[in-house]
PDB file of C-alpha atoms in Angstrom:
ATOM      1  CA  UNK A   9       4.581   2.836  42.135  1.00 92.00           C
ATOM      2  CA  UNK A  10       4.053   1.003  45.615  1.00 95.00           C
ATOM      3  CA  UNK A  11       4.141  -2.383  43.220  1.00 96.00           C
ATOM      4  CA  UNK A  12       7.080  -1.631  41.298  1.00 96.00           C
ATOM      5  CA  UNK A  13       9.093  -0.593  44.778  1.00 96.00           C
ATOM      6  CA  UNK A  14       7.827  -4.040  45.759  1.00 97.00           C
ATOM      7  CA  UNK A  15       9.400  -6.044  42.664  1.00 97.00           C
ATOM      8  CA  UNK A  16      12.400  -3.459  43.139  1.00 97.00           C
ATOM      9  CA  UNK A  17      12.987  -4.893  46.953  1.00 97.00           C
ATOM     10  CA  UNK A  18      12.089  -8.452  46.059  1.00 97.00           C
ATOM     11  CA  UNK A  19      14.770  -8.355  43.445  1.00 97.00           C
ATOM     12  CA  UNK A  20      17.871  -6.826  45.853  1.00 97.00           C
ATOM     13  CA  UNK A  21      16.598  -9.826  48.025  1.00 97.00           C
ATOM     14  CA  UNK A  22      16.746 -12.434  45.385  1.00 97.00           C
ATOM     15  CA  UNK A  23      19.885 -11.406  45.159  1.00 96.00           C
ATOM     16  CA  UNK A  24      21.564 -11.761  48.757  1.00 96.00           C
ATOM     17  CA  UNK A  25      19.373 -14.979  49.637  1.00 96.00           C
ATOM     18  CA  UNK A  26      18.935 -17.352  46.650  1.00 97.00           C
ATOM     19  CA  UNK A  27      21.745 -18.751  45.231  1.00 96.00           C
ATOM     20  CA  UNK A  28      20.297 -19.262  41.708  1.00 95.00           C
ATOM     21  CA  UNK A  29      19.776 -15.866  41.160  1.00 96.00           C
ATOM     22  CA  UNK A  30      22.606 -14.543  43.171  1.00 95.00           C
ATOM     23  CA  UNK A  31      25.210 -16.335  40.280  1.00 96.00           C
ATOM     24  CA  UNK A  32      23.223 -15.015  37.032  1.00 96.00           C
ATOM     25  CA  UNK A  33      25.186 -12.557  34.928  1.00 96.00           C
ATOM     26  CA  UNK A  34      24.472 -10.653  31.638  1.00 96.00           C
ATOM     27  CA  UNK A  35      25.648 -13.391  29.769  1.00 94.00           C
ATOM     28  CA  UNK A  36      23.859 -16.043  31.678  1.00 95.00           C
ATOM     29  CA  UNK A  37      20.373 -14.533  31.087  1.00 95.00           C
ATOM     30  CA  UNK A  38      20.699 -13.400  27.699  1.00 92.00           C
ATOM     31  CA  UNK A  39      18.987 -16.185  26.224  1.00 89.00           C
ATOM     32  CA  UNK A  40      16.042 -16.340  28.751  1.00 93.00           C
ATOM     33  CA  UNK A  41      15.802 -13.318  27.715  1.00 94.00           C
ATOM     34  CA  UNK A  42      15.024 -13.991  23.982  1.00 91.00           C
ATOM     35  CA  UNK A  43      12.971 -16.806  25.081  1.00 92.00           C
ATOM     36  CA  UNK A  44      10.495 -14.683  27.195  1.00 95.00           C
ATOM     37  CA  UNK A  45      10.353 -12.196  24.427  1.00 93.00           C
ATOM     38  CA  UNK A  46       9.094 -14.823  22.262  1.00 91.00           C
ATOM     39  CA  UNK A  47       6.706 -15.986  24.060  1.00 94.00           C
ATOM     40  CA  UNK A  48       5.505 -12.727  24.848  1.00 95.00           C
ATOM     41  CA  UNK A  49       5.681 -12.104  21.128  1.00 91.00           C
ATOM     42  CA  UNK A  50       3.513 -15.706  21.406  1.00 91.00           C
ATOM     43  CA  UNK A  51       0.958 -14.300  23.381  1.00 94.00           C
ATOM     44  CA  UNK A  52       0.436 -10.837  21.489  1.00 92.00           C
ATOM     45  CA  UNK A  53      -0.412 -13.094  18.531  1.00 88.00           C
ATOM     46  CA  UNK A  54      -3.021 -15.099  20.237  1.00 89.00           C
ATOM     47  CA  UNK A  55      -4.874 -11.866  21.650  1.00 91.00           C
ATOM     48  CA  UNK A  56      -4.427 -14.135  24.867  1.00 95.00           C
ATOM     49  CA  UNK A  57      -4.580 -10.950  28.041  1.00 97.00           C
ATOM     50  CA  UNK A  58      -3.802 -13.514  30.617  1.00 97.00           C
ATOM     51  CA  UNK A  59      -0.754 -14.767  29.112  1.00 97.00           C
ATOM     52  CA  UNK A  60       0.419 -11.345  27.803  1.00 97.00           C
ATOM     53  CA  UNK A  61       0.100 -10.164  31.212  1.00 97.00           C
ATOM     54  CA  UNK A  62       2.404 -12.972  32.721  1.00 97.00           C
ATOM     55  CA  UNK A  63       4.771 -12.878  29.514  1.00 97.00           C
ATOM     56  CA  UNK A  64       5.333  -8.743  30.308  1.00 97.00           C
ATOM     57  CA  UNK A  65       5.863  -9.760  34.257  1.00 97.00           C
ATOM     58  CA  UNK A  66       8.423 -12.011  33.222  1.00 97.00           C
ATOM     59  CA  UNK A  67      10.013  -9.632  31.015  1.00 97.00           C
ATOM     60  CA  UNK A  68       9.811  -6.949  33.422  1.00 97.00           C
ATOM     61  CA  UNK A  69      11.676  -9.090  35.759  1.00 97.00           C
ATOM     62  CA  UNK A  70      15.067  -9.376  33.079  1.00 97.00           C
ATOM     63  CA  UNK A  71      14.917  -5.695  32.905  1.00 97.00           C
ATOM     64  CA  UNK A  72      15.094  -5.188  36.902  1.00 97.00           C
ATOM     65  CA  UNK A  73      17.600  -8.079  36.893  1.00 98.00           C
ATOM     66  CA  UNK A  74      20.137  -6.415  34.485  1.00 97.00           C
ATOM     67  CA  UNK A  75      19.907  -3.321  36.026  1.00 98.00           C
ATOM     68  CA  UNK A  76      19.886  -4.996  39.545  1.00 97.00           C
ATOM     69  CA  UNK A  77      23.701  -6.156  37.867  1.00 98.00           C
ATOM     70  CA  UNK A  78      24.766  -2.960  36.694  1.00 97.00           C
ATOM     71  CA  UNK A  79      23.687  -1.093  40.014  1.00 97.00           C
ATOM     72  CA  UNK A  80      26.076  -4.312  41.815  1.00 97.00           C
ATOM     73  CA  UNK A  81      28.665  -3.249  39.265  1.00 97.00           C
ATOM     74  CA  UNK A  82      28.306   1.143  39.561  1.00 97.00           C
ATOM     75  CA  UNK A  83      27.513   1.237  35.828  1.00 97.00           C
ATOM     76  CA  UNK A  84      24.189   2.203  36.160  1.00 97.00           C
ATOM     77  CA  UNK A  85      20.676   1.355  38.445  1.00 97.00           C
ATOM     78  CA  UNK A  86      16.761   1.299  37.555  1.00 97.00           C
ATOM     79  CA  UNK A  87      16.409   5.031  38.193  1.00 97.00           C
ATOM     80  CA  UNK A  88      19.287   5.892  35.388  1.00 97.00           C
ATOM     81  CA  UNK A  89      17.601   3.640  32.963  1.00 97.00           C
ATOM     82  CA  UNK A  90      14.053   5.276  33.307  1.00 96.00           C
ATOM     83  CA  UNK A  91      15.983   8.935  33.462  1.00 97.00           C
ATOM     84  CA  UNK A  92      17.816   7.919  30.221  1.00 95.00           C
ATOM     85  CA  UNK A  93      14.057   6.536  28.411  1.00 95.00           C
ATOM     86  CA  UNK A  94      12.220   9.935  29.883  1.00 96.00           C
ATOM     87  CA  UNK A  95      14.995  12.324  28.254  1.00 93.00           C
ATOM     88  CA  UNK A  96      14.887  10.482  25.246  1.00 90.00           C
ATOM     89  CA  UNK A  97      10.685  10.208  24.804  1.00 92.00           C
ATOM     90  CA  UNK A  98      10.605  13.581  25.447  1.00 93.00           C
ATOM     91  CA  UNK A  99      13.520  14.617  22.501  1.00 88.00           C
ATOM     92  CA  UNK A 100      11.788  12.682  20.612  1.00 87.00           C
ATOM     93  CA  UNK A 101       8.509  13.873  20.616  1.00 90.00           C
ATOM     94  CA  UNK A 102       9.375  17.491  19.972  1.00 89.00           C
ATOM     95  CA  UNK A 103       5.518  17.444  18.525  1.00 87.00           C
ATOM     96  CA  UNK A 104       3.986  16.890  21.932  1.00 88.00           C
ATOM     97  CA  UNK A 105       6.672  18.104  24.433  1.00 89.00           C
ATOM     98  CA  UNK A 106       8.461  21.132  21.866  1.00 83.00           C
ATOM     99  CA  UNK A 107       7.090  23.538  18.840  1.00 81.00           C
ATOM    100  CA  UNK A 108       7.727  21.294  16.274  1.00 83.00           C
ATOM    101  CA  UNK A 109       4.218  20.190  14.170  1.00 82.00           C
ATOM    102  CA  UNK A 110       3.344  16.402  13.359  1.00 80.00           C
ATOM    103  CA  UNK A 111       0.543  15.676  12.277  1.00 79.00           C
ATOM    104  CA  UNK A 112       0.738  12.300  11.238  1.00 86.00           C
ATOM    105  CA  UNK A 113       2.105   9.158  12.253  1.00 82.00           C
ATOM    106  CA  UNK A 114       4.353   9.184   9.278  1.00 78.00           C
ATOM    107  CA  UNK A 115       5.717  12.718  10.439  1.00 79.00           C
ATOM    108  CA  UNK A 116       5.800  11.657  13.851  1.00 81.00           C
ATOM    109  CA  UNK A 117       8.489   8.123  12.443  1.00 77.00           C
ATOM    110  CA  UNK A 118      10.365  10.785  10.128  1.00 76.00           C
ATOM    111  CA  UNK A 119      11.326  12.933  12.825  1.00 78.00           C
ATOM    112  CA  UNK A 120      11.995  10.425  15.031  1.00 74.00           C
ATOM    113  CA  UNK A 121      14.827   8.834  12.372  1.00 72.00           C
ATOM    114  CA  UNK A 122      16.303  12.362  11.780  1.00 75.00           C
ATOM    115  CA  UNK A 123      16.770  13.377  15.664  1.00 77.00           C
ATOM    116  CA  UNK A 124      18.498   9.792  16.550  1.00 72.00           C
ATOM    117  CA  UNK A 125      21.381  11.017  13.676  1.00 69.00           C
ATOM    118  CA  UNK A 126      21.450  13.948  15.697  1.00 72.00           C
ATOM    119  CA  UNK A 127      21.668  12.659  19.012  1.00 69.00           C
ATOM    120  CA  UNK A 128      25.230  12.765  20.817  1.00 58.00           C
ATOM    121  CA  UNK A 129      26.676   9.678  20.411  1.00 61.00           C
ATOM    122  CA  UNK A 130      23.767   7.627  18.569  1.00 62.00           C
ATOM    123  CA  UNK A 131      23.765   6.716  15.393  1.00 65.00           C
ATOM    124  CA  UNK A 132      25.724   7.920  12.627  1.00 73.00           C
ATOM    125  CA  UNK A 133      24.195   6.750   9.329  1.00 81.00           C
ATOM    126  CA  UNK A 134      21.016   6.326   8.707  1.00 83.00           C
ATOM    127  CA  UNK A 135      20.829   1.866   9.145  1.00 89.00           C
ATOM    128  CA  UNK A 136      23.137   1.710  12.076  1.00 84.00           C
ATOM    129  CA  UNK A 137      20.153   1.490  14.315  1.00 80.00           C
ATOM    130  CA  UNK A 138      18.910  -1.504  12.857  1.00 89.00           C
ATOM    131  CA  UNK A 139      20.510  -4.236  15.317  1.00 87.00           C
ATOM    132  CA  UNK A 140      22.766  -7.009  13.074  1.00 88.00           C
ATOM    133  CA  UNK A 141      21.188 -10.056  15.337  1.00 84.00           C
ATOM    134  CA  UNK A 142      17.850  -9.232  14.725  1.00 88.00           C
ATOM    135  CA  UNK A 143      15.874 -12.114  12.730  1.00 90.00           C
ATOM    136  CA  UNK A 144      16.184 -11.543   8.892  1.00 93.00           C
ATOM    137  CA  UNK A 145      12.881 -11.225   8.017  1.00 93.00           C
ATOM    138  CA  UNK A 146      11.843  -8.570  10.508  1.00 91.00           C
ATOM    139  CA  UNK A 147      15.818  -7.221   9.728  1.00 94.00           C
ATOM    140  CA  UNK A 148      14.134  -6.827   6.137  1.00 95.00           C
ATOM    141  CA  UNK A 149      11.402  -4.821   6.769  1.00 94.00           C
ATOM    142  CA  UNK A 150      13.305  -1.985   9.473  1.00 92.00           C
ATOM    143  CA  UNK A 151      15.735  -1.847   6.875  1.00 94.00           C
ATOM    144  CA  UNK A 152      13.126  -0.558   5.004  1.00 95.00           C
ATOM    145  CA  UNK A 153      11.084   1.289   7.018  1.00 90.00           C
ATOM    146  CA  UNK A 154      14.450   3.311   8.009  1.00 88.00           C
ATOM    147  CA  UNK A 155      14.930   4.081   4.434  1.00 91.00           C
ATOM    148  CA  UNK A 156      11.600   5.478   3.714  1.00 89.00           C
ATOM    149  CA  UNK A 157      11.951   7.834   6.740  1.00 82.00           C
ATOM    150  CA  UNK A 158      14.369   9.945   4.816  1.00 84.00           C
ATOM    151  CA  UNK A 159      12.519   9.691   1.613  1.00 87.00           C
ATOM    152  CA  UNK A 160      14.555   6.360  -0.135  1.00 91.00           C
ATOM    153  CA  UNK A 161      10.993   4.693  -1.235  1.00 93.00           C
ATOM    154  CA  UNK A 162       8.842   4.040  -4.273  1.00 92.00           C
ATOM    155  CA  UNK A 163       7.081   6.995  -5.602  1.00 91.00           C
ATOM    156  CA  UNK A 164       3.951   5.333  -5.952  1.00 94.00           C
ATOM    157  CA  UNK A 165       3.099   1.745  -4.002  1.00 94.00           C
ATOM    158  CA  UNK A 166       1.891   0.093  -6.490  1.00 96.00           C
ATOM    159  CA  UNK A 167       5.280   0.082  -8.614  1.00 96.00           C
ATOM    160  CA  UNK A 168       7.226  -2.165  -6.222  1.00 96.00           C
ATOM    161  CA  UNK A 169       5.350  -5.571  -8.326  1.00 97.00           C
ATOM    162  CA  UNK A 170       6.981  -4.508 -11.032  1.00 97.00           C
ATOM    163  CA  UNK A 171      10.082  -5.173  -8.791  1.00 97.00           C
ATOM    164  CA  UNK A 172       9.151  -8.207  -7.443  1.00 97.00           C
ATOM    165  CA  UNK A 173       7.762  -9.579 -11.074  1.00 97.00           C
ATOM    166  CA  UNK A 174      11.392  -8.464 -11.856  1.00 97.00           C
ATOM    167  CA  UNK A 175      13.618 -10.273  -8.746  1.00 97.00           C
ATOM    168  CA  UNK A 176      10.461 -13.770  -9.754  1.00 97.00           C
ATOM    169  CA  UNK A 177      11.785 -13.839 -13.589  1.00 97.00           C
ATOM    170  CA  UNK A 178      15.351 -13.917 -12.457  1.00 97.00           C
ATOM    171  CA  UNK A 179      15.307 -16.374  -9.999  1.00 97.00           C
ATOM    172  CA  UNK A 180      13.500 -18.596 -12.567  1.00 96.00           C
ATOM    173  CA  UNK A 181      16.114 -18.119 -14.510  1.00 96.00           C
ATOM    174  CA  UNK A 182      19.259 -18.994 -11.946  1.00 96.00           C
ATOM    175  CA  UNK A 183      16.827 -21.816 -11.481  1.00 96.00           C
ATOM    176  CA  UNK A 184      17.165 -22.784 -15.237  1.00 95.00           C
ATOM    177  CA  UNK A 185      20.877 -23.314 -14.752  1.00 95.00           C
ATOM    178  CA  UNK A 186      21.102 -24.838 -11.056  1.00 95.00           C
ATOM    179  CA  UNK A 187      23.474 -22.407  -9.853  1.00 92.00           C
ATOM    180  CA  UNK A 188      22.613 -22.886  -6.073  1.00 93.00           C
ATOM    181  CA  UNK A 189      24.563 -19.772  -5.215  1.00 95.00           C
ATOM    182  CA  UNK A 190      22.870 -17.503  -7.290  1.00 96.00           C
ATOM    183  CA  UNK A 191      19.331 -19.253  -6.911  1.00 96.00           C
ATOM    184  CA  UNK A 192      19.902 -18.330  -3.232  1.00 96.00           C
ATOM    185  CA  UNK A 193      21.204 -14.834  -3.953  1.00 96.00           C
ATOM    186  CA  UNK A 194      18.134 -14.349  -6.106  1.00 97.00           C
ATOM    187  CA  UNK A 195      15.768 -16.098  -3.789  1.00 97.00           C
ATOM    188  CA  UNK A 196      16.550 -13.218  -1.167  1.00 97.00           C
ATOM    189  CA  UNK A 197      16.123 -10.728  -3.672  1.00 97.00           C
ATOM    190  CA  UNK A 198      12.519 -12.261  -3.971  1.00 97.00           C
ATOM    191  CA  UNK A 199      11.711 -12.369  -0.478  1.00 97.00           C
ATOM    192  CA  UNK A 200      13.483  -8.324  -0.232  1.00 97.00           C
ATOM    193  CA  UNK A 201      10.688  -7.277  -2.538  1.00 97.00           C
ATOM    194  CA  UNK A 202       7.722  -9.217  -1.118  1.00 97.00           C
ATOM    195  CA  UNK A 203       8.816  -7.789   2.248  1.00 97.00           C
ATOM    196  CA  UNK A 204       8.780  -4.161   0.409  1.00 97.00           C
ATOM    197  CA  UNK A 205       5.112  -4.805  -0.916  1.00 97.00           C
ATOM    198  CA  UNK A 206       3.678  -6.131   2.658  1.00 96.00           C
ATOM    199  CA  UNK A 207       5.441  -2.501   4.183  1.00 95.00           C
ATOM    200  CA  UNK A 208       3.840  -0.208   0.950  1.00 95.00           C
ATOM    201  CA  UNK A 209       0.467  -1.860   1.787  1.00 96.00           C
ATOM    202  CA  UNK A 210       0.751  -1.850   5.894  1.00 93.00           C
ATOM    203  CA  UNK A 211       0.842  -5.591   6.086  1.00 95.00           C
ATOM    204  CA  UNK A 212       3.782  -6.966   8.884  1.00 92.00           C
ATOM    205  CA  UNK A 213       5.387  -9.928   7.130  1.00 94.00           C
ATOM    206  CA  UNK A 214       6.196 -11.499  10.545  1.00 91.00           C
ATOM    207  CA  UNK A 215       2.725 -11.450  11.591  1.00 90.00           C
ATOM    208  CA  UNK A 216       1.692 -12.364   7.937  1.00 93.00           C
ATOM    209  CA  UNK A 217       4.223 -15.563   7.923  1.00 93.00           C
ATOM    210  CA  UNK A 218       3.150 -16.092  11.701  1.00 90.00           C
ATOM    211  CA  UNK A 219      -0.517 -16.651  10.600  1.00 91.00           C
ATOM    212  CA  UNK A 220      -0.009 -19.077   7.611  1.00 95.00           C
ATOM    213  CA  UNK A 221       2.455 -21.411   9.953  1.00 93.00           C
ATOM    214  CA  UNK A 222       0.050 -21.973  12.527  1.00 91.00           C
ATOM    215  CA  UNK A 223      -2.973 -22.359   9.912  1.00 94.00           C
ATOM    216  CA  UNK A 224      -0.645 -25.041   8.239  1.00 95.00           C
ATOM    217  CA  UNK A 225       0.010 -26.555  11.884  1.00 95.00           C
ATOM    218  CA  UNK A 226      -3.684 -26.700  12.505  1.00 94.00           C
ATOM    219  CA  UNK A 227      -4.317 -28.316   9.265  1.00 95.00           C
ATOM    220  CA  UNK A 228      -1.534 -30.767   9.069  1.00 95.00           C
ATOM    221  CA  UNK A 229      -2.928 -31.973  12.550  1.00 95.00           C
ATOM    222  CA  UNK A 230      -6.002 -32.301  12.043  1.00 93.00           C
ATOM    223  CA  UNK A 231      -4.762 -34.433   8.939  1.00 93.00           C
ATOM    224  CA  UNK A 232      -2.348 -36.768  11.393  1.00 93.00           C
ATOM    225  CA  UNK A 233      -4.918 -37.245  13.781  1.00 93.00           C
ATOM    226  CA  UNK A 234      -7.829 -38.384  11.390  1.00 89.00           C
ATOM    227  CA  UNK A 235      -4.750 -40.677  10.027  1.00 90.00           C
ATOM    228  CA  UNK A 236      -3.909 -42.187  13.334  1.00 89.00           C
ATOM    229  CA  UNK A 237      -8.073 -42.933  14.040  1.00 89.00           C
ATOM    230  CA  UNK A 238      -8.141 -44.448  10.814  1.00 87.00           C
ATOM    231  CA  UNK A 239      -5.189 -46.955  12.282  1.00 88.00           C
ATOM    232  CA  UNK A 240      -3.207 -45.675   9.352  1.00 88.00           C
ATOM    233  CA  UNK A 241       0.918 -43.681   9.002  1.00 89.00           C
ATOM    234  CA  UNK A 242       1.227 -40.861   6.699  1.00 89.00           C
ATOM    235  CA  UNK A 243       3.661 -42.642   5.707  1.00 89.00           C
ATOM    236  CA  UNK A 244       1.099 -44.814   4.073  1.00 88.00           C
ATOM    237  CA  UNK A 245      -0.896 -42.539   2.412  1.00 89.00           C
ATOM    238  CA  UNK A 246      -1.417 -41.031  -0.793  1.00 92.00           C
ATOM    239  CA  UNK A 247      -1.048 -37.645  -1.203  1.00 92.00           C
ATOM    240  CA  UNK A 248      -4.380 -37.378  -3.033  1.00 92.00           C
ATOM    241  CA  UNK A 249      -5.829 -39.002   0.429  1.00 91.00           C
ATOM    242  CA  UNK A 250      -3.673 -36.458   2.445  1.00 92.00           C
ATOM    243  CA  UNK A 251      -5.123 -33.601   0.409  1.00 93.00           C
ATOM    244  CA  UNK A 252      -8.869 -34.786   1.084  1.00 92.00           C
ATOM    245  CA  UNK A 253      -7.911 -34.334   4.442  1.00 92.00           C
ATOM    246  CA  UNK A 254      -5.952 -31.583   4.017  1.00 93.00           C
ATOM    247  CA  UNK A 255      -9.249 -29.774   2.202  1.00 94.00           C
ATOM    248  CA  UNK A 256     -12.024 -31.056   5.218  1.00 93.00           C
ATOM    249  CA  UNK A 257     -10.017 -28.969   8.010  1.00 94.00           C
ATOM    250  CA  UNK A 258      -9.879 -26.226   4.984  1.00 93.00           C
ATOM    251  CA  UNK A 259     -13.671 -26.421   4.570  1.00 94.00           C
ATOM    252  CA  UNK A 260     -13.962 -26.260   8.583  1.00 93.00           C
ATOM    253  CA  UNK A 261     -11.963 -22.885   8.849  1.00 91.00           C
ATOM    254  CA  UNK A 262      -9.059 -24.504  10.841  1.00 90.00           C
TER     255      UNK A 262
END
């Protein structure tokens, strides 16, 4: 408490004496914002504690700094947003707080959906919560997971490749005639259902997509820099020599 009261009175005098931080606005740090949640999102993925520990400083600093601006503005201060997260952790764990039984983490997500349509002013159907600039692959899968909570999922896992064999064959087949609109219509069909399958079988896509680029990125350069030793481009290569390469860092676990 005695360090967040310090970040807290650092902050109101950012604000007074340094003229950088003294113009920001909403607006202005929105997109830091994103930035520092990627990289934070960066350093979760690399298990890396000394970077996830600076990555949740810096975010911790946009959340002080917007509410820093809505305190300036008598919309709303630090203390207002933790009341406002308290009342709502504790509604929504009726199971540890109330006398309602959950006994599983499933239980725990279902009741969690259900109380938010109840909630005074929050959302009124069912996908609302599901923000509209949120990436589309990670859009996908809440989607989803939001429709499973009240009960819109596959009866049994294992019937969603039949769905995806399904959304394959008719993309093939918009393929067949170069339609590009409909090979792109039925292209997100495909990825809809692949995202469905990683959900059913507790795989995240984004971490799942996350892994293959940077095994590709380790791959591909340890390909360009055995090219440059060798004096050589890519450019000048075959790809049969590219995939010799390309299998050595596969043999080498990169």
């Amino acid at each position: 408490m005695k360090a967040f009261g310090q970040l807290l009175d650092i902050m109101d005098e950012l604000r007074v004496k340094c003229p950088w931080d003294r113009k920001q606005t909403n607006e202005s740090l929105r997109t830091n914002t994103i930035e520092e949640t990627y990289e934070l999102s960066e350093a979760l993925m690399k298990a890396d504690n000394t970077n996830i520990k600076k990555e949740l400083g810096d975010l911790l600093l946009h959340i002080v700094f917007y509410a820093k601006i809505g305190e300036e503005k008598g919309a709303f201060d630090i203390k207002d947003v933790c009341d406002s997260l308290c009342q709502k952790l504790i509604y929504r764990h009726p199971h540890v707080f109330g006398e309602t039984s959950a006994d599983t983490a499933q239980k725990v997500e279902q009741n969690w959906e259900q109380l938010k349509l109840k909630e005074k002013g929050g959302n009124k159907t069912v996908l609302e919560g599901v923000p509209s600039s949120l990436p589309s692959l990670v859009k996908a899968y809440r989607i989803q997971d939001k429709a499973r909570n009240v009960g819109f999922d596959w009866e049994e896992r294992e019937q969603v490749w039949d769905k995806v064999q399904e959304e394959f064959n008719e993309l093939k087949t918009e393929i067949g005639r170069m339609d590009t609109d409909r090979m792109e219509a039925e292209f997100g069909d495909l990825f809809f259902s692949l995202i469905n399958a990683a959900r059913l079988y507790k795989i995240n896509p984004d971490n799942a997509l996350e892994r293959t680029n940077q095994k590709f990125i380790r791959r591909f350069n340890y390909l360009e820099a055995h090219t440059i030793q060798q004096g050589r481009s890519l450019k000048d290569m075959t790809l049969e020599e590219m995939d010799q390469l390309w299998n050595e860092a596969k043999a080498q676990g990169l």
